PDB file of C-alpha atoms in Angstrom:
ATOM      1  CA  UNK A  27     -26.098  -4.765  20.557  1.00  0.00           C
ATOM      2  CA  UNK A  28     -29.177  -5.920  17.590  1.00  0.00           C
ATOM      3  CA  UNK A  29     -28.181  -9.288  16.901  1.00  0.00           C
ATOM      4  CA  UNK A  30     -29.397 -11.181  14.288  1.00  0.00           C
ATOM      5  CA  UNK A  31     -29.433 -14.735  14.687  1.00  0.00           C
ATOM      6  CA  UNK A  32     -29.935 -17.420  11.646  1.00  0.00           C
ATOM      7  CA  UNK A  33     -31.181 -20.842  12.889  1.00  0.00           C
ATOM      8  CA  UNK A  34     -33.065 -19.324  15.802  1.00  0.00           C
ATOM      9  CA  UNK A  35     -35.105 -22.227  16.005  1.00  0.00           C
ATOM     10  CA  UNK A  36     -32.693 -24.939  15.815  1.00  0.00           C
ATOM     11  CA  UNK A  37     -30.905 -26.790  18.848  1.00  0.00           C
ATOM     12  CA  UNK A  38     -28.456 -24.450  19.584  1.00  0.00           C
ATOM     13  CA  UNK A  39     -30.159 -20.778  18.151  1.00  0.00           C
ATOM     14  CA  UNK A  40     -32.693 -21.203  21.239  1.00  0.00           C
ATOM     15  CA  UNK A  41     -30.089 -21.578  23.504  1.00  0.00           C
ATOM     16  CA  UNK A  42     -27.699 -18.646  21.990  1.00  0.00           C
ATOM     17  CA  UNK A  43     -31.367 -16.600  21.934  1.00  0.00           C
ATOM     18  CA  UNK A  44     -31.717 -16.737  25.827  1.00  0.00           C
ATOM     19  CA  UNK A  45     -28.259 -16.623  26.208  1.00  0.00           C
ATOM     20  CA  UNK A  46     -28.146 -13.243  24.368  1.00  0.00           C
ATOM     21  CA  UNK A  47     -31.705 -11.992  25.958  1.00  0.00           C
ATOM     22  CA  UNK A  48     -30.887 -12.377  29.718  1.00  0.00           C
ATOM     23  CA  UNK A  49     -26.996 -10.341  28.596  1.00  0.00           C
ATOM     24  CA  UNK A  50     -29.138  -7.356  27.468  1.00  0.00           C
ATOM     25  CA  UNK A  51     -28.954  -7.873  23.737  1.00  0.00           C
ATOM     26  CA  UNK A  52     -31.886  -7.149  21.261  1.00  0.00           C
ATOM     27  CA  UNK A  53     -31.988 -10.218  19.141  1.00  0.00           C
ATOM     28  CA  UNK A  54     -33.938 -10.876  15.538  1.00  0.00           C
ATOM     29  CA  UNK A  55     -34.278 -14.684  14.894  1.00  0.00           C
ATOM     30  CA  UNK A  56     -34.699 -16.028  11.139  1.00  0.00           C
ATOM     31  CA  UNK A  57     -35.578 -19.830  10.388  1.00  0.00           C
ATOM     32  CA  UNK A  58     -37.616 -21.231   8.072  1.00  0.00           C
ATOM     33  CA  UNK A  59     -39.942 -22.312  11.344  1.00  0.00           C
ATOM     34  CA  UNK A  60     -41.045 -20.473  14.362  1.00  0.00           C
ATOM     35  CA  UNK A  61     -40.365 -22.071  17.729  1.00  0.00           C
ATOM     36  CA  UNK A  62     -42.320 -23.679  20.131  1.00  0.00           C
ATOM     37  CA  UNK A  63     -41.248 -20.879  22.596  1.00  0.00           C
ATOM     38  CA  UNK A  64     -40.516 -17.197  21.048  1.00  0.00           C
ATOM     39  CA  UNK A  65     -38.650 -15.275  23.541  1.00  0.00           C
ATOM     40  CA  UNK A  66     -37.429 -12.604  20.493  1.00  0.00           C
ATOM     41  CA  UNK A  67     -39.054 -11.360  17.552  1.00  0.00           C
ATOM     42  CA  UNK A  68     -38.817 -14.375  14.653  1.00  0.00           C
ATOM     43  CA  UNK A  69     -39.368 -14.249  11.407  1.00  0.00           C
ATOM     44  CA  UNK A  70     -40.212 -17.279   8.886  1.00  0.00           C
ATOM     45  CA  UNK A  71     -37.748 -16.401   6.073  1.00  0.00           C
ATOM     46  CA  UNK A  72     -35.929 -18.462   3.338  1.00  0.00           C
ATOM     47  CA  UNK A  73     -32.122 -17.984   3.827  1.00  0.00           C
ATOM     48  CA  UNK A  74     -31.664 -18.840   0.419  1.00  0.00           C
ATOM     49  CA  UNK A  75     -33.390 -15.179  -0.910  1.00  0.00           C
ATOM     50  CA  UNK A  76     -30.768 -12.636  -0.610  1.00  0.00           C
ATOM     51  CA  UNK A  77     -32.798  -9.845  -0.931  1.00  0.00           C
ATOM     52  CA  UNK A  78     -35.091 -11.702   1.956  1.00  0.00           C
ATOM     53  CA  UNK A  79     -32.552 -11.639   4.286  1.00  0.00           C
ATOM     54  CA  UNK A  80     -30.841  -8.417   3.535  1.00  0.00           C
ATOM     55  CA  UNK A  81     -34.087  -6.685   4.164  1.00  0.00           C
ATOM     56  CA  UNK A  82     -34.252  -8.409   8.038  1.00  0.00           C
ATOM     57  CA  UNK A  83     -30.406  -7.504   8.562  1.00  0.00           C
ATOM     58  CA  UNK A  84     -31.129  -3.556   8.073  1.00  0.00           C
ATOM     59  CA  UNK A  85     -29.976  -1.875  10.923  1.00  0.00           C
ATOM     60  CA  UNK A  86     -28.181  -5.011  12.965  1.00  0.00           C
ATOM     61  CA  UNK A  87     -24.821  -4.808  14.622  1.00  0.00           C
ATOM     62  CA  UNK A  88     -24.004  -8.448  14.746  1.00  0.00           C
ATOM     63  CA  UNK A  89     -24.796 -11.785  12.859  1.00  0.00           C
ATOM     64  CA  UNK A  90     -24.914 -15.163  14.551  1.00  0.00           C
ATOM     65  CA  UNK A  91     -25.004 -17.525  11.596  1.00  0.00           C
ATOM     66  CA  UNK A  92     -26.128 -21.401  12.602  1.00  0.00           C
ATOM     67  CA  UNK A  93     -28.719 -22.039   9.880  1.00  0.00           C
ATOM     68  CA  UNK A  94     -28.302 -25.320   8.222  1.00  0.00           C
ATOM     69  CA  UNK A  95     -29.733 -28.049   6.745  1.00  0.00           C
ATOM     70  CA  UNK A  96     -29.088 -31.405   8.583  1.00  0.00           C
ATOM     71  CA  UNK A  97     -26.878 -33.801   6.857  1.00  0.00           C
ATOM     72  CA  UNK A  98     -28.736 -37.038   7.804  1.00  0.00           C
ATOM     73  CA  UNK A  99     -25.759 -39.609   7.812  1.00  0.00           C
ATOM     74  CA  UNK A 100     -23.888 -37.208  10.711  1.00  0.00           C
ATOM     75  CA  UNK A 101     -26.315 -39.130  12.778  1.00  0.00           C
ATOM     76  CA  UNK A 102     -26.851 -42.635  11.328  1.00  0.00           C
ATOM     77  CA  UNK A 103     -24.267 -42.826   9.050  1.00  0.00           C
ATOM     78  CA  UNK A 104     -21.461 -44.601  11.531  1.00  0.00           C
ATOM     79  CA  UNK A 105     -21.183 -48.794  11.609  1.00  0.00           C
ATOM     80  CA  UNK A 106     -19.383 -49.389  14.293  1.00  0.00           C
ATOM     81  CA  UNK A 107     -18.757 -52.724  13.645  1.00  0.00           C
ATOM     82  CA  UNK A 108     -17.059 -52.327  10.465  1.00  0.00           C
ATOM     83  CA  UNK A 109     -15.857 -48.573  12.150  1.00  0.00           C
ATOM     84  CA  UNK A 110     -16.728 -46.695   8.205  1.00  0.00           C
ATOM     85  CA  UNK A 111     -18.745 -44.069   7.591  1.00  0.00           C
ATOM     86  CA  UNK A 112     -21.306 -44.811   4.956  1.00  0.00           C
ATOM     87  CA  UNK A 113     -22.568 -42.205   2.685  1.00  0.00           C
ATOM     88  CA  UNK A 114     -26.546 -43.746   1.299  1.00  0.00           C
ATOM     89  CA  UNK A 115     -27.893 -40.266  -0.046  1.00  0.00           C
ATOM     90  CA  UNK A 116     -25.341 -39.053  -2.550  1.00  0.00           C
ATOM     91  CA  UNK A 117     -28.094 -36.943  -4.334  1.00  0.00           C
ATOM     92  CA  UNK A 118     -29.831 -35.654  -1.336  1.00  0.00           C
ATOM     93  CA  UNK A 119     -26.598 -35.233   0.322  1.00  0.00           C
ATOM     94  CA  UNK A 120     -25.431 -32.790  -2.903  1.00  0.00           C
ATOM     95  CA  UNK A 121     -28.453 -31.197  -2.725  1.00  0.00           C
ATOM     96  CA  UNK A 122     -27.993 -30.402   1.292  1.00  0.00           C
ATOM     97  CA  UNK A 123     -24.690 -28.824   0.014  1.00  0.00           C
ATOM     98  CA  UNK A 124     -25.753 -26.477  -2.485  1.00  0.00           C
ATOM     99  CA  UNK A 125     -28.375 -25.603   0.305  1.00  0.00           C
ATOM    100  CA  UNK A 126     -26.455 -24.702   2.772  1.00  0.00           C
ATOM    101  CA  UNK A 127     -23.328 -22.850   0.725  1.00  0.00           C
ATOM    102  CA  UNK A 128     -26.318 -20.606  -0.696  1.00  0.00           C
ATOM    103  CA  UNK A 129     -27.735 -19.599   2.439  1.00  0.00           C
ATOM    104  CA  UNK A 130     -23.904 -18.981   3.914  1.00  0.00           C
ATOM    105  CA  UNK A 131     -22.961 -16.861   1.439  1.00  0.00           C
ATOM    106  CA  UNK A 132     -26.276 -15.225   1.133  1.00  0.00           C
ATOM    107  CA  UNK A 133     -25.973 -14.560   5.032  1.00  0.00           C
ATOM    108  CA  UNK A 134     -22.678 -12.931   4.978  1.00  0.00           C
ATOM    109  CA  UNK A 135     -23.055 -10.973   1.606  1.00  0.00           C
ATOM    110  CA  UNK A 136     -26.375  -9.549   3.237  1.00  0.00           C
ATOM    111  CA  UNK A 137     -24.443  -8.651   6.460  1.00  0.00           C
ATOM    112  CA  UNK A 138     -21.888  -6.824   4.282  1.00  0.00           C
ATOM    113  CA  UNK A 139     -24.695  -5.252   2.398  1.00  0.00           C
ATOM    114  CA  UNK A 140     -26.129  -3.446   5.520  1.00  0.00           C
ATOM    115  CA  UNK A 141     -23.070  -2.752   7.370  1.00  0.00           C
ATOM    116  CA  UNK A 142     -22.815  -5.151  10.214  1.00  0.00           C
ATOM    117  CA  UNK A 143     -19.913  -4.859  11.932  1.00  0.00           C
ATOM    118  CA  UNK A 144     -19.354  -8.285  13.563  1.00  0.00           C
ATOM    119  CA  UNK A 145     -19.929 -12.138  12.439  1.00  0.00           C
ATOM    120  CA  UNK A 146     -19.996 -15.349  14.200  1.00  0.00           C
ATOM    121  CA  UNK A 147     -20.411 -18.005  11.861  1.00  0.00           C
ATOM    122  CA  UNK A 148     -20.845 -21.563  13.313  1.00  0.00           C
ATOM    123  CA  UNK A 149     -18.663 -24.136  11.659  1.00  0.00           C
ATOM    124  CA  UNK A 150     -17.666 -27.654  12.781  1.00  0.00           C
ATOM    125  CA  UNK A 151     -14.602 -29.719  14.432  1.00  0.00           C
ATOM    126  CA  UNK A 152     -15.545 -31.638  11.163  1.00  0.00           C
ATOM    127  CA  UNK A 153     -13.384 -29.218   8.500  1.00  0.00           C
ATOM    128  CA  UNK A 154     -10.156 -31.310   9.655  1.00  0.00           C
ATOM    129  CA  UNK A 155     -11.193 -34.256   7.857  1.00  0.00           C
ATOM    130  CA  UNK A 156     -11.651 -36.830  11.022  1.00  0.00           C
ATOM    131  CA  UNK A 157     -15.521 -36.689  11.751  1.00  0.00           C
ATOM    132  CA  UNK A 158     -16.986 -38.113   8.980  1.00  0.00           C
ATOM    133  CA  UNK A 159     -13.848 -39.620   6.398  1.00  0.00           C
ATOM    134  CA  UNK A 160     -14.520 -42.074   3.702  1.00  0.00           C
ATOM    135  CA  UNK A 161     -11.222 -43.633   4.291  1.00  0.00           C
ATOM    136  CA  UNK A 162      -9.521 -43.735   7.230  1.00  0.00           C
ATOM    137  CA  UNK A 163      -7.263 -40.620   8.256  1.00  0.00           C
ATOM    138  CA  UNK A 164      -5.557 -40.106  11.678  1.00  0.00           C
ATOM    139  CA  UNK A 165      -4.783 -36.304  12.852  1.00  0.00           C
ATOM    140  CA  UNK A 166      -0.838 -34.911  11.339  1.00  0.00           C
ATOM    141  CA  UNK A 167      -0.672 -34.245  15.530  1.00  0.00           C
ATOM    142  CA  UNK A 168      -2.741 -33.894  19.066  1.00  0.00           C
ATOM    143  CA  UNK A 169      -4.054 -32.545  20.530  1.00  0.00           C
ATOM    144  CA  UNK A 170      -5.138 -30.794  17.081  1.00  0.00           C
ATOM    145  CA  UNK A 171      -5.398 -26.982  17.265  1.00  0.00           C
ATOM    146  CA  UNK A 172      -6.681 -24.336  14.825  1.00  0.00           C
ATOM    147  CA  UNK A 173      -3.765 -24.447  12.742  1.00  0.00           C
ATOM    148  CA  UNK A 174      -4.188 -28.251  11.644  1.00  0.00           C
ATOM    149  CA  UNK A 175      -4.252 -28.957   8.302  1.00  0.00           C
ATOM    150  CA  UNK A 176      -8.281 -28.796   6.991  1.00  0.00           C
ATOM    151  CA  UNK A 177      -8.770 -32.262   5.114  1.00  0.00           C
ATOM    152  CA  UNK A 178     -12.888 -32.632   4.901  1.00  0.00           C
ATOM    153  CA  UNK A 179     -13.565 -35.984   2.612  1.00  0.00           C
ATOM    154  CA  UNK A 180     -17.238 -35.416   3.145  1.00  0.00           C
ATOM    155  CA  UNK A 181     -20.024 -33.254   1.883  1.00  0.00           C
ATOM    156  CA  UNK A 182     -21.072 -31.576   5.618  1.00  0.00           C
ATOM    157  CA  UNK A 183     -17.232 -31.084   6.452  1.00  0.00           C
ATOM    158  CA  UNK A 184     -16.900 -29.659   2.713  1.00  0.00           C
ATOM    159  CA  UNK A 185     -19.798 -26.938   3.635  1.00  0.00           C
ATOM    160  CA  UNK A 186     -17.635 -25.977   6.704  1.00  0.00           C
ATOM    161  CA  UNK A 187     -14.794 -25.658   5.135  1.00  0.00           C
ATOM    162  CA  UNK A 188     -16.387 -23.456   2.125  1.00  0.00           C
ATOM    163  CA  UNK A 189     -18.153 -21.402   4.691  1.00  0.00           C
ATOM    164  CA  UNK A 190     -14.753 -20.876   6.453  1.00  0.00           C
ATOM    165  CA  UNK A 191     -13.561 -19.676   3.513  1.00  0.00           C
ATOM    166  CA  UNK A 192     -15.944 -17.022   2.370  1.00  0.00           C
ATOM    167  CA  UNK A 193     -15.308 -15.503   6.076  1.00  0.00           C
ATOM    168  CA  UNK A 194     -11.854 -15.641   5.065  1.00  0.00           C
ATOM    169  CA  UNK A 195     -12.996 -13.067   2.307  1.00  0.00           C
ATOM    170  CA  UNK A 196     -15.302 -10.962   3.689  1.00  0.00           C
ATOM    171  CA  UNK A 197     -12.826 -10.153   6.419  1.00  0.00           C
ATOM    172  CA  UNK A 198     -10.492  -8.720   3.900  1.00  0.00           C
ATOM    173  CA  UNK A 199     -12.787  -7.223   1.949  1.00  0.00           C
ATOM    174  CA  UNK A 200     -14.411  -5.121   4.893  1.00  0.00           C
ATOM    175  CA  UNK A 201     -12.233  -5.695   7.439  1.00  0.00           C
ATOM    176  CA  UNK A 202     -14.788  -6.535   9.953  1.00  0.00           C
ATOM    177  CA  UNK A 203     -13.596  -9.175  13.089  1.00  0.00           C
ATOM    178  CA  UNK A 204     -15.545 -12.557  12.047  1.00  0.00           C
ATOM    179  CA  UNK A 205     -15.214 -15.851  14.625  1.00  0.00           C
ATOM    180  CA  UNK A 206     -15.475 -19.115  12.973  1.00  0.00           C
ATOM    181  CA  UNK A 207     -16.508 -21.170  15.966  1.00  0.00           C
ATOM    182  CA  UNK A 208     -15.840 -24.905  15.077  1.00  0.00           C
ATOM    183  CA  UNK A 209     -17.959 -26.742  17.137  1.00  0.00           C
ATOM    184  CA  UNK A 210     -18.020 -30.228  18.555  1.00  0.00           C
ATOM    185  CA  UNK A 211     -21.299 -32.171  18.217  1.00  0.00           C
ATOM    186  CA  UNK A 212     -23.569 -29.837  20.793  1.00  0.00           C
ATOM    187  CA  UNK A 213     -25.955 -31.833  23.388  1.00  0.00           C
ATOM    188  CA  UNK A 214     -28.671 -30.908  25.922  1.00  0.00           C
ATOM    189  CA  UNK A 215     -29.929 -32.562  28.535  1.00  0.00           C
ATOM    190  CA  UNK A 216     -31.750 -34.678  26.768  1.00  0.00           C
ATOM    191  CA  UNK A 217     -29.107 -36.464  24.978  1.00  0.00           C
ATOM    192  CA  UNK A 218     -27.387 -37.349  28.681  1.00  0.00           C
ATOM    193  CA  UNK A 219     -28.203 -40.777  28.033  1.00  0.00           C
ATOM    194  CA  UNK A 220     -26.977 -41.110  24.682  1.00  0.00           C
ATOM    195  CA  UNK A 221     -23.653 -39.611  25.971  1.00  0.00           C
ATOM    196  CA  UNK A 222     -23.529 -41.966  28.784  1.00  0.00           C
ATOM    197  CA  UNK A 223     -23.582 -45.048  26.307  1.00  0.00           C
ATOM    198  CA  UNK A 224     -21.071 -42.951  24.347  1.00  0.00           C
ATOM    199  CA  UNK A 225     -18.678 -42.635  27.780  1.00  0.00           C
ATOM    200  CA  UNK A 226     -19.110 -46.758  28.026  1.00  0.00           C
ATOM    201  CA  UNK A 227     -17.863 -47.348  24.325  1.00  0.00           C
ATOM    202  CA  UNK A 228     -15.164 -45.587  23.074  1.00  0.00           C
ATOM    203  CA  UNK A 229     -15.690 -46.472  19.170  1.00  0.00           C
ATOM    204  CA  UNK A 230     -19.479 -46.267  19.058  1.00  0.00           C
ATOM    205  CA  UNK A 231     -18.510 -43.224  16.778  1.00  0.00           C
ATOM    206  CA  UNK A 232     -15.206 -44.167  16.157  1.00  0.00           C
ATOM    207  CA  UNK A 233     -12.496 -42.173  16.556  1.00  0.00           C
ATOM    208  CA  UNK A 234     -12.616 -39.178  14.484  1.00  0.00           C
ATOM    209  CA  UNK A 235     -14.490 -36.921  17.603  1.00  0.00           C
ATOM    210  CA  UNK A 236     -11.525 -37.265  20.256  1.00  0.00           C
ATOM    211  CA  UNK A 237     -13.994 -38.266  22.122  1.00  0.00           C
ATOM    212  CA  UNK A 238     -15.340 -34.321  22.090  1.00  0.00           C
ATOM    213  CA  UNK A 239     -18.733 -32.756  22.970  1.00  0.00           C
ATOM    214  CA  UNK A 240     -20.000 -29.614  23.846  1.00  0.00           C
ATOM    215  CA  UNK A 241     -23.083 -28.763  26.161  1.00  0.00           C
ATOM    216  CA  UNK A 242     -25.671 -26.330  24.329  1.00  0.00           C
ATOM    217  CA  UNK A 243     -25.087 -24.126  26.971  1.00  0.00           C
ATOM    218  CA  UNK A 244     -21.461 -22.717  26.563  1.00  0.00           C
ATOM    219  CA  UNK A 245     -21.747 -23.323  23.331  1.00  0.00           C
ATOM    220  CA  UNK A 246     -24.234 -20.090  23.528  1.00  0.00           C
ATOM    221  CA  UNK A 247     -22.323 -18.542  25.568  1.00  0.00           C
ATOM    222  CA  UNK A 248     -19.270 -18.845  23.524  1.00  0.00           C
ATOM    223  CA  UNK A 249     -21.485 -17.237  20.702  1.00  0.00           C
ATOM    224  CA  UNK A 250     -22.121 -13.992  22.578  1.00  0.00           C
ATOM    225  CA  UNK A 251     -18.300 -14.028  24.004  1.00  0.00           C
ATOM    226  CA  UNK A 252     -17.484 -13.889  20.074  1.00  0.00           C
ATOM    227  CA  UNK A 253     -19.433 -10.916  20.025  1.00  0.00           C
ATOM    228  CA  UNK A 254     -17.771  -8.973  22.702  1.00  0.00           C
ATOM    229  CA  UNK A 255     -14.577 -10.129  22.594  1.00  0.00           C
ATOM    230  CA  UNK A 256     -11.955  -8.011  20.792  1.00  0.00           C
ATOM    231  CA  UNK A 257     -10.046  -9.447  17.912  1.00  0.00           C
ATOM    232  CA  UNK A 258      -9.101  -8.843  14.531  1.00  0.00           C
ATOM    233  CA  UNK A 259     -10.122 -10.475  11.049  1.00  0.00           C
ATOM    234  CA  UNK A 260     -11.193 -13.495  10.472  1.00  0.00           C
ATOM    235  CA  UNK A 261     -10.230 -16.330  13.377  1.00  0.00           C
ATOM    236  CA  UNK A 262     -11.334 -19.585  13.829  1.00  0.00           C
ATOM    237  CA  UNK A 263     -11.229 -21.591  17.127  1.00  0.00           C
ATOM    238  CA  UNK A 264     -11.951 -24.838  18.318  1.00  0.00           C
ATOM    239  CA  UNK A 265     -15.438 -25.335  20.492  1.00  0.00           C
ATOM    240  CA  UNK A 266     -15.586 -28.091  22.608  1.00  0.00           C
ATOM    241  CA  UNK A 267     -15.435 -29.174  26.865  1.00  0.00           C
ATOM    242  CA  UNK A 268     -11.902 -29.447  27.879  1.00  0.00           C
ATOM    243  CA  UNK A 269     -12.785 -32.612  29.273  1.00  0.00           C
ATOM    244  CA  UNK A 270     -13.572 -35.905  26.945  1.00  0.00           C
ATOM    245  CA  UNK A 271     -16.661 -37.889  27.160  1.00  0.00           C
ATOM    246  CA  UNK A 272     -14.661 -40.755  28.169  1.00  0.00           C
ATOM    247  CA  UNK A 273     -13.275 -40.922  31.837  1.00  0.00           C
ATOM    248  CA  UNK A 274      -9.820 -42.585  30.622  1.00  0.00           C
ATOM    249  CA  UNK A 275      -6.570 -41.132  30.395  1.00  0.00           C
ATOM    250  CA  UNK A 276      -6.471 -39.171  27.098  1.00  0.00           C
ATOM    251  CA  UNK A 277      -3.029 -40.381  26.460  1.00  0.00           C
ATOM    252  CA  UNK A 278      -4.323 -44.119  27.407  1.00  0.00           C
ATOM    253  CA  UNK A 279      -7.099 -43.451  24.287  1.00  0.00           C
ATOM    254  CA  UNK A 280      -4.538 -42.389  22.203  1.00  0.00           C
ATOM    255  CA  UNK A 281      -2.310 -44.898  22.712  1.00  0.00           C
ATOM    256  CA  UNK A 282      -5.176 -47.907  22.487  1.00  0.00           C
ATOM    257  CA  UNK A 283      -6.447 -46.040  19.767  1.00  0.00           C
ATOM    258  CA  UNK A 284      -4.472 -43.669  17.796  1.00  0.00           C
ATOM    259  CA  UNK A 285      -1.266 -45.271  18.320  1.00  0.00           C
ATOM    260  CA  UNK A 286       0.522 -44.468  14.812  1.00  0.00           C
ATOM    261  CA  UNK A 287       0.072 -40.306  15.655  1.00  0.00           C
ATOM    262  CA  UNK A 288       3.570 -40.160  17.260  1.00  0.00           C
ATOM    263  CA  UNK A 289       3.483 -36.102  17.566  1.00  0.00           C
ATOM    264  CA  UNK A 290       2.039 -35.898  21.000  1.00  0.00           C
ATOM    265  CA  UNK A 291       2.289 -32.304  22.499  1.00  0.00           C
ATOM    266  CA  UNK A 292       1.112 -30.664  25.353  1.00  0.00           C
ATOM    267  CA  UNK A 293      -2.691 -30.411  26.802  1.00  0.00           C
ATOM    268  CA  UNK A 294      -3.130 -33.632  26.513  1.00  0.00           C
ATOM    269  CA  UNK A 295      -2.723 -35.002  30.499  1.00  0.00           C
ATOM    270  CA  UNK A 296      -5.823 -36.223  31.960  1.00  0.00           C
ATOM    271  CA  UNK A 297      -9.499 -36.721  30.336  1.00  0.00           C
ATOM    272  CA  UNK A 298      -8.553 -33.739  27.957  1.00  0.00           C
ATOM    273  CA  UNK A 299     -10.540 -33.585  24.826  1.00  0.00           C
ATOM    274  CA  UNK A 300      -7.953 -34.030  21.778  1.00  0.00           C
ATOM    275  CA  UNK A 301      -9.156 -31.055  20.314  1.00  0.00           C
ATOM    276  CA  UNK A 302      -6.805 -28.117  21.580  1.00  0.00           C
ATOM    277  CA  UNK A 303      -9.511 -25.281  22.922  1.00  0.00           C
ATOM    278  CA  UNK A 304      -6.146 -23.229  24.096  1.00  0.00           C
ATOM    279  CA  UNK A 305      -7.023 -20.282  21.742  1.00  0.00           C
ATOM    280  CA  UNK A 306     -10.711 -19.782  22.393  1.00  0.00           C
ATOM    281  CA  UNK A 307      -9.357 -19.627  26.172  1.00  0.00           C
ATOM    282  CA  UNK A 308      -7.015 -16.664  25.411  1.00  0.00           C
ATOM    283  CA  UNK A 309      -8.964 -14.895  22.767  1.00  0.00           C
ATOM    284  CA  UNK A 310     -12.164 -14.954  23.804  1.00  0.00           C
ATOM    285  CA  UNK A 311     -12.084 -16.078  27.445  1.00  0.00           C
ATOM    286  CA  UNK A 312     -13.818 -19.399  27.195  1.00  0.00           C
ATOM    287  CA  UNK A 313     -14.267 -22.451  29.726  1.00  0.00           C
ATOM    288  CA  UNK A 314     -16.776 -25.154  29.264  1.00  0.00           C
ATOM    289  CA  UNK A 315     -18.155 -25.260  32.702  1.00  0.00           C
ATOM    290  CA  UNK A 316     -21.143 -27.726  31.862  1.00  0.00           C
ATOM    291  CA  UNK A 317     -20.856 -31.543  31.986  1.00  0.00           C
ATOM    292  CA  UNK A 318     -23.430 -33.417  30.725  1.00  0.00           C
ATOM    293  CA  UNK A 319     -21.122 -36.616  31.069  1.00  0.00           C
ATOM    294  CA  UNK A 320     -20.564 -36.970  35.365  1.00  0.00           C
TER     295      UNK A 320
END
């Protein structure tokens, strides 16, 4: 399969790169930098140039879209004294969200364009609304699975959402199978340690995670099993390790934690993630089997 991948550059594009190299697929990356280590043909192009990108995706079967543009405050944003998000950047932040709407939907209107017959887009465990909320909002249920209500307060979950939506489109307009693979925040190796202090303080990042992760390296693999899998339209489907960062009874969390959710149904015994990761199991026949967190 040609696969084009957006973002090749990025944390997770390497990964999905080799991940798609050593399976036998040809692979075209586009970022706006080259990496330190090319192991496909890249090409320096702005995302934000349709008629740039359409004239890379010529000929390509598949699209892996992960381009972005950071939102800073997904990183520094959190006091976890206080446990609030703070939002410092309101203009940069509206800027980084006309950015990165315009290179979505200049991504997917450029694979329609040439004919490509299947899309993985990567979106975020952030469209529900929990990550990153202004004011405080507790999931309707756990653990919470693809058919949760969407409720983004902020501009990064906002992008997600939007970019969920134009799949939503595209699949009816062409009728092409399109995976919207909402990801939970995606470590290496080198953020072990940063995970570890994570495991030994369950609100350092409050609540809104589940105390979910995902290791880079089913995270790429659950890119190309998106490409080979068989399904229909648009789906979306939550991307994280079935087990949380934090070695406590999830049930124990929730209860400590997240005590007014009083809908409690099944997948949650054990150190289960509260992010249900049922229908990525069935449909595409994923299983996080790295743990950066033992």
């Amino acid at each position: 399969m040609r696969v084009v991948v957006t973002g090749g550059s990025g944390r997770l594009g390497q990964y999905v790169i080799r991940e798609l190299f050593t399976h036998a697929h040809g692979v075209l990356s586009l970022d706006v930098v080259k990496p330190r280590e090319c192991l496909c043909p890249t090409q320096v192009v702005d995302l934000q140039k349709f008629n740039a990108v359409t004239s890379y995706m010529k000929g390509a079967d598949a699209v892996v879209h992960l381009a972005r543009i950071r939102f800073p405050y997904t990183e520094t944003g959190f006091d976890p004294v206080t446990q609030r998000w703070e939002f410092s950047d309101p203009a940069g932040d509206a800027d980084r969200f006309q950015q990165n709407v315009a290179v979505t939907s200049n991504v997917l209107a450029a694979a329609e364009a040439c004919g490509v017959r299947r899309i993985v887009c990567g979106s975020s465990l952030a469209v529900y609304g929990l990550y990153y909320p202004t004011r405080p909002q507790l999931p309707d249920y756990l653990p919470v699975d693809e058919e949760h209500p969407r409720r983004p307060q902020d501009p990064y979950g906002l992008t997600k959402l939007v970019g969920e939506q134009l799949c939503d489109a595209l699949a009816l307009r062409t009728g092409a199978p399109v995976a919207s693979l909402r990801f939970a925040g995606v470590y290496t190796e080198a953020h072990r340690s940063m995970l570890l202090e994570r495991k030994k303080n369950p609100l350092i990042r409050g609540t809104g995670a589940l105390w979910s992760y995902i290791d880079a390296r089913d995270a790429a693999r659950v890119c190309r099993l998106a490409l080979e899998s068989n399904f229909s339209g648009h789906q979306a489907f939550n991307i994280c390790a079935s087990e949380a960062i934090i070695s406590t009874a999830t049930r124990d969390l929730i209860g400590k934690y997240l005590a007014d959710v009083t809908d409690l149904r099944a997948g949650l015994d054990g150190c289960q993630s509260g992010y249900s990761t049922g229908k990525a199991k069935d449909v595409l026949r994923f299983k996080s089997l790295c743990n950066l967190v033992d």
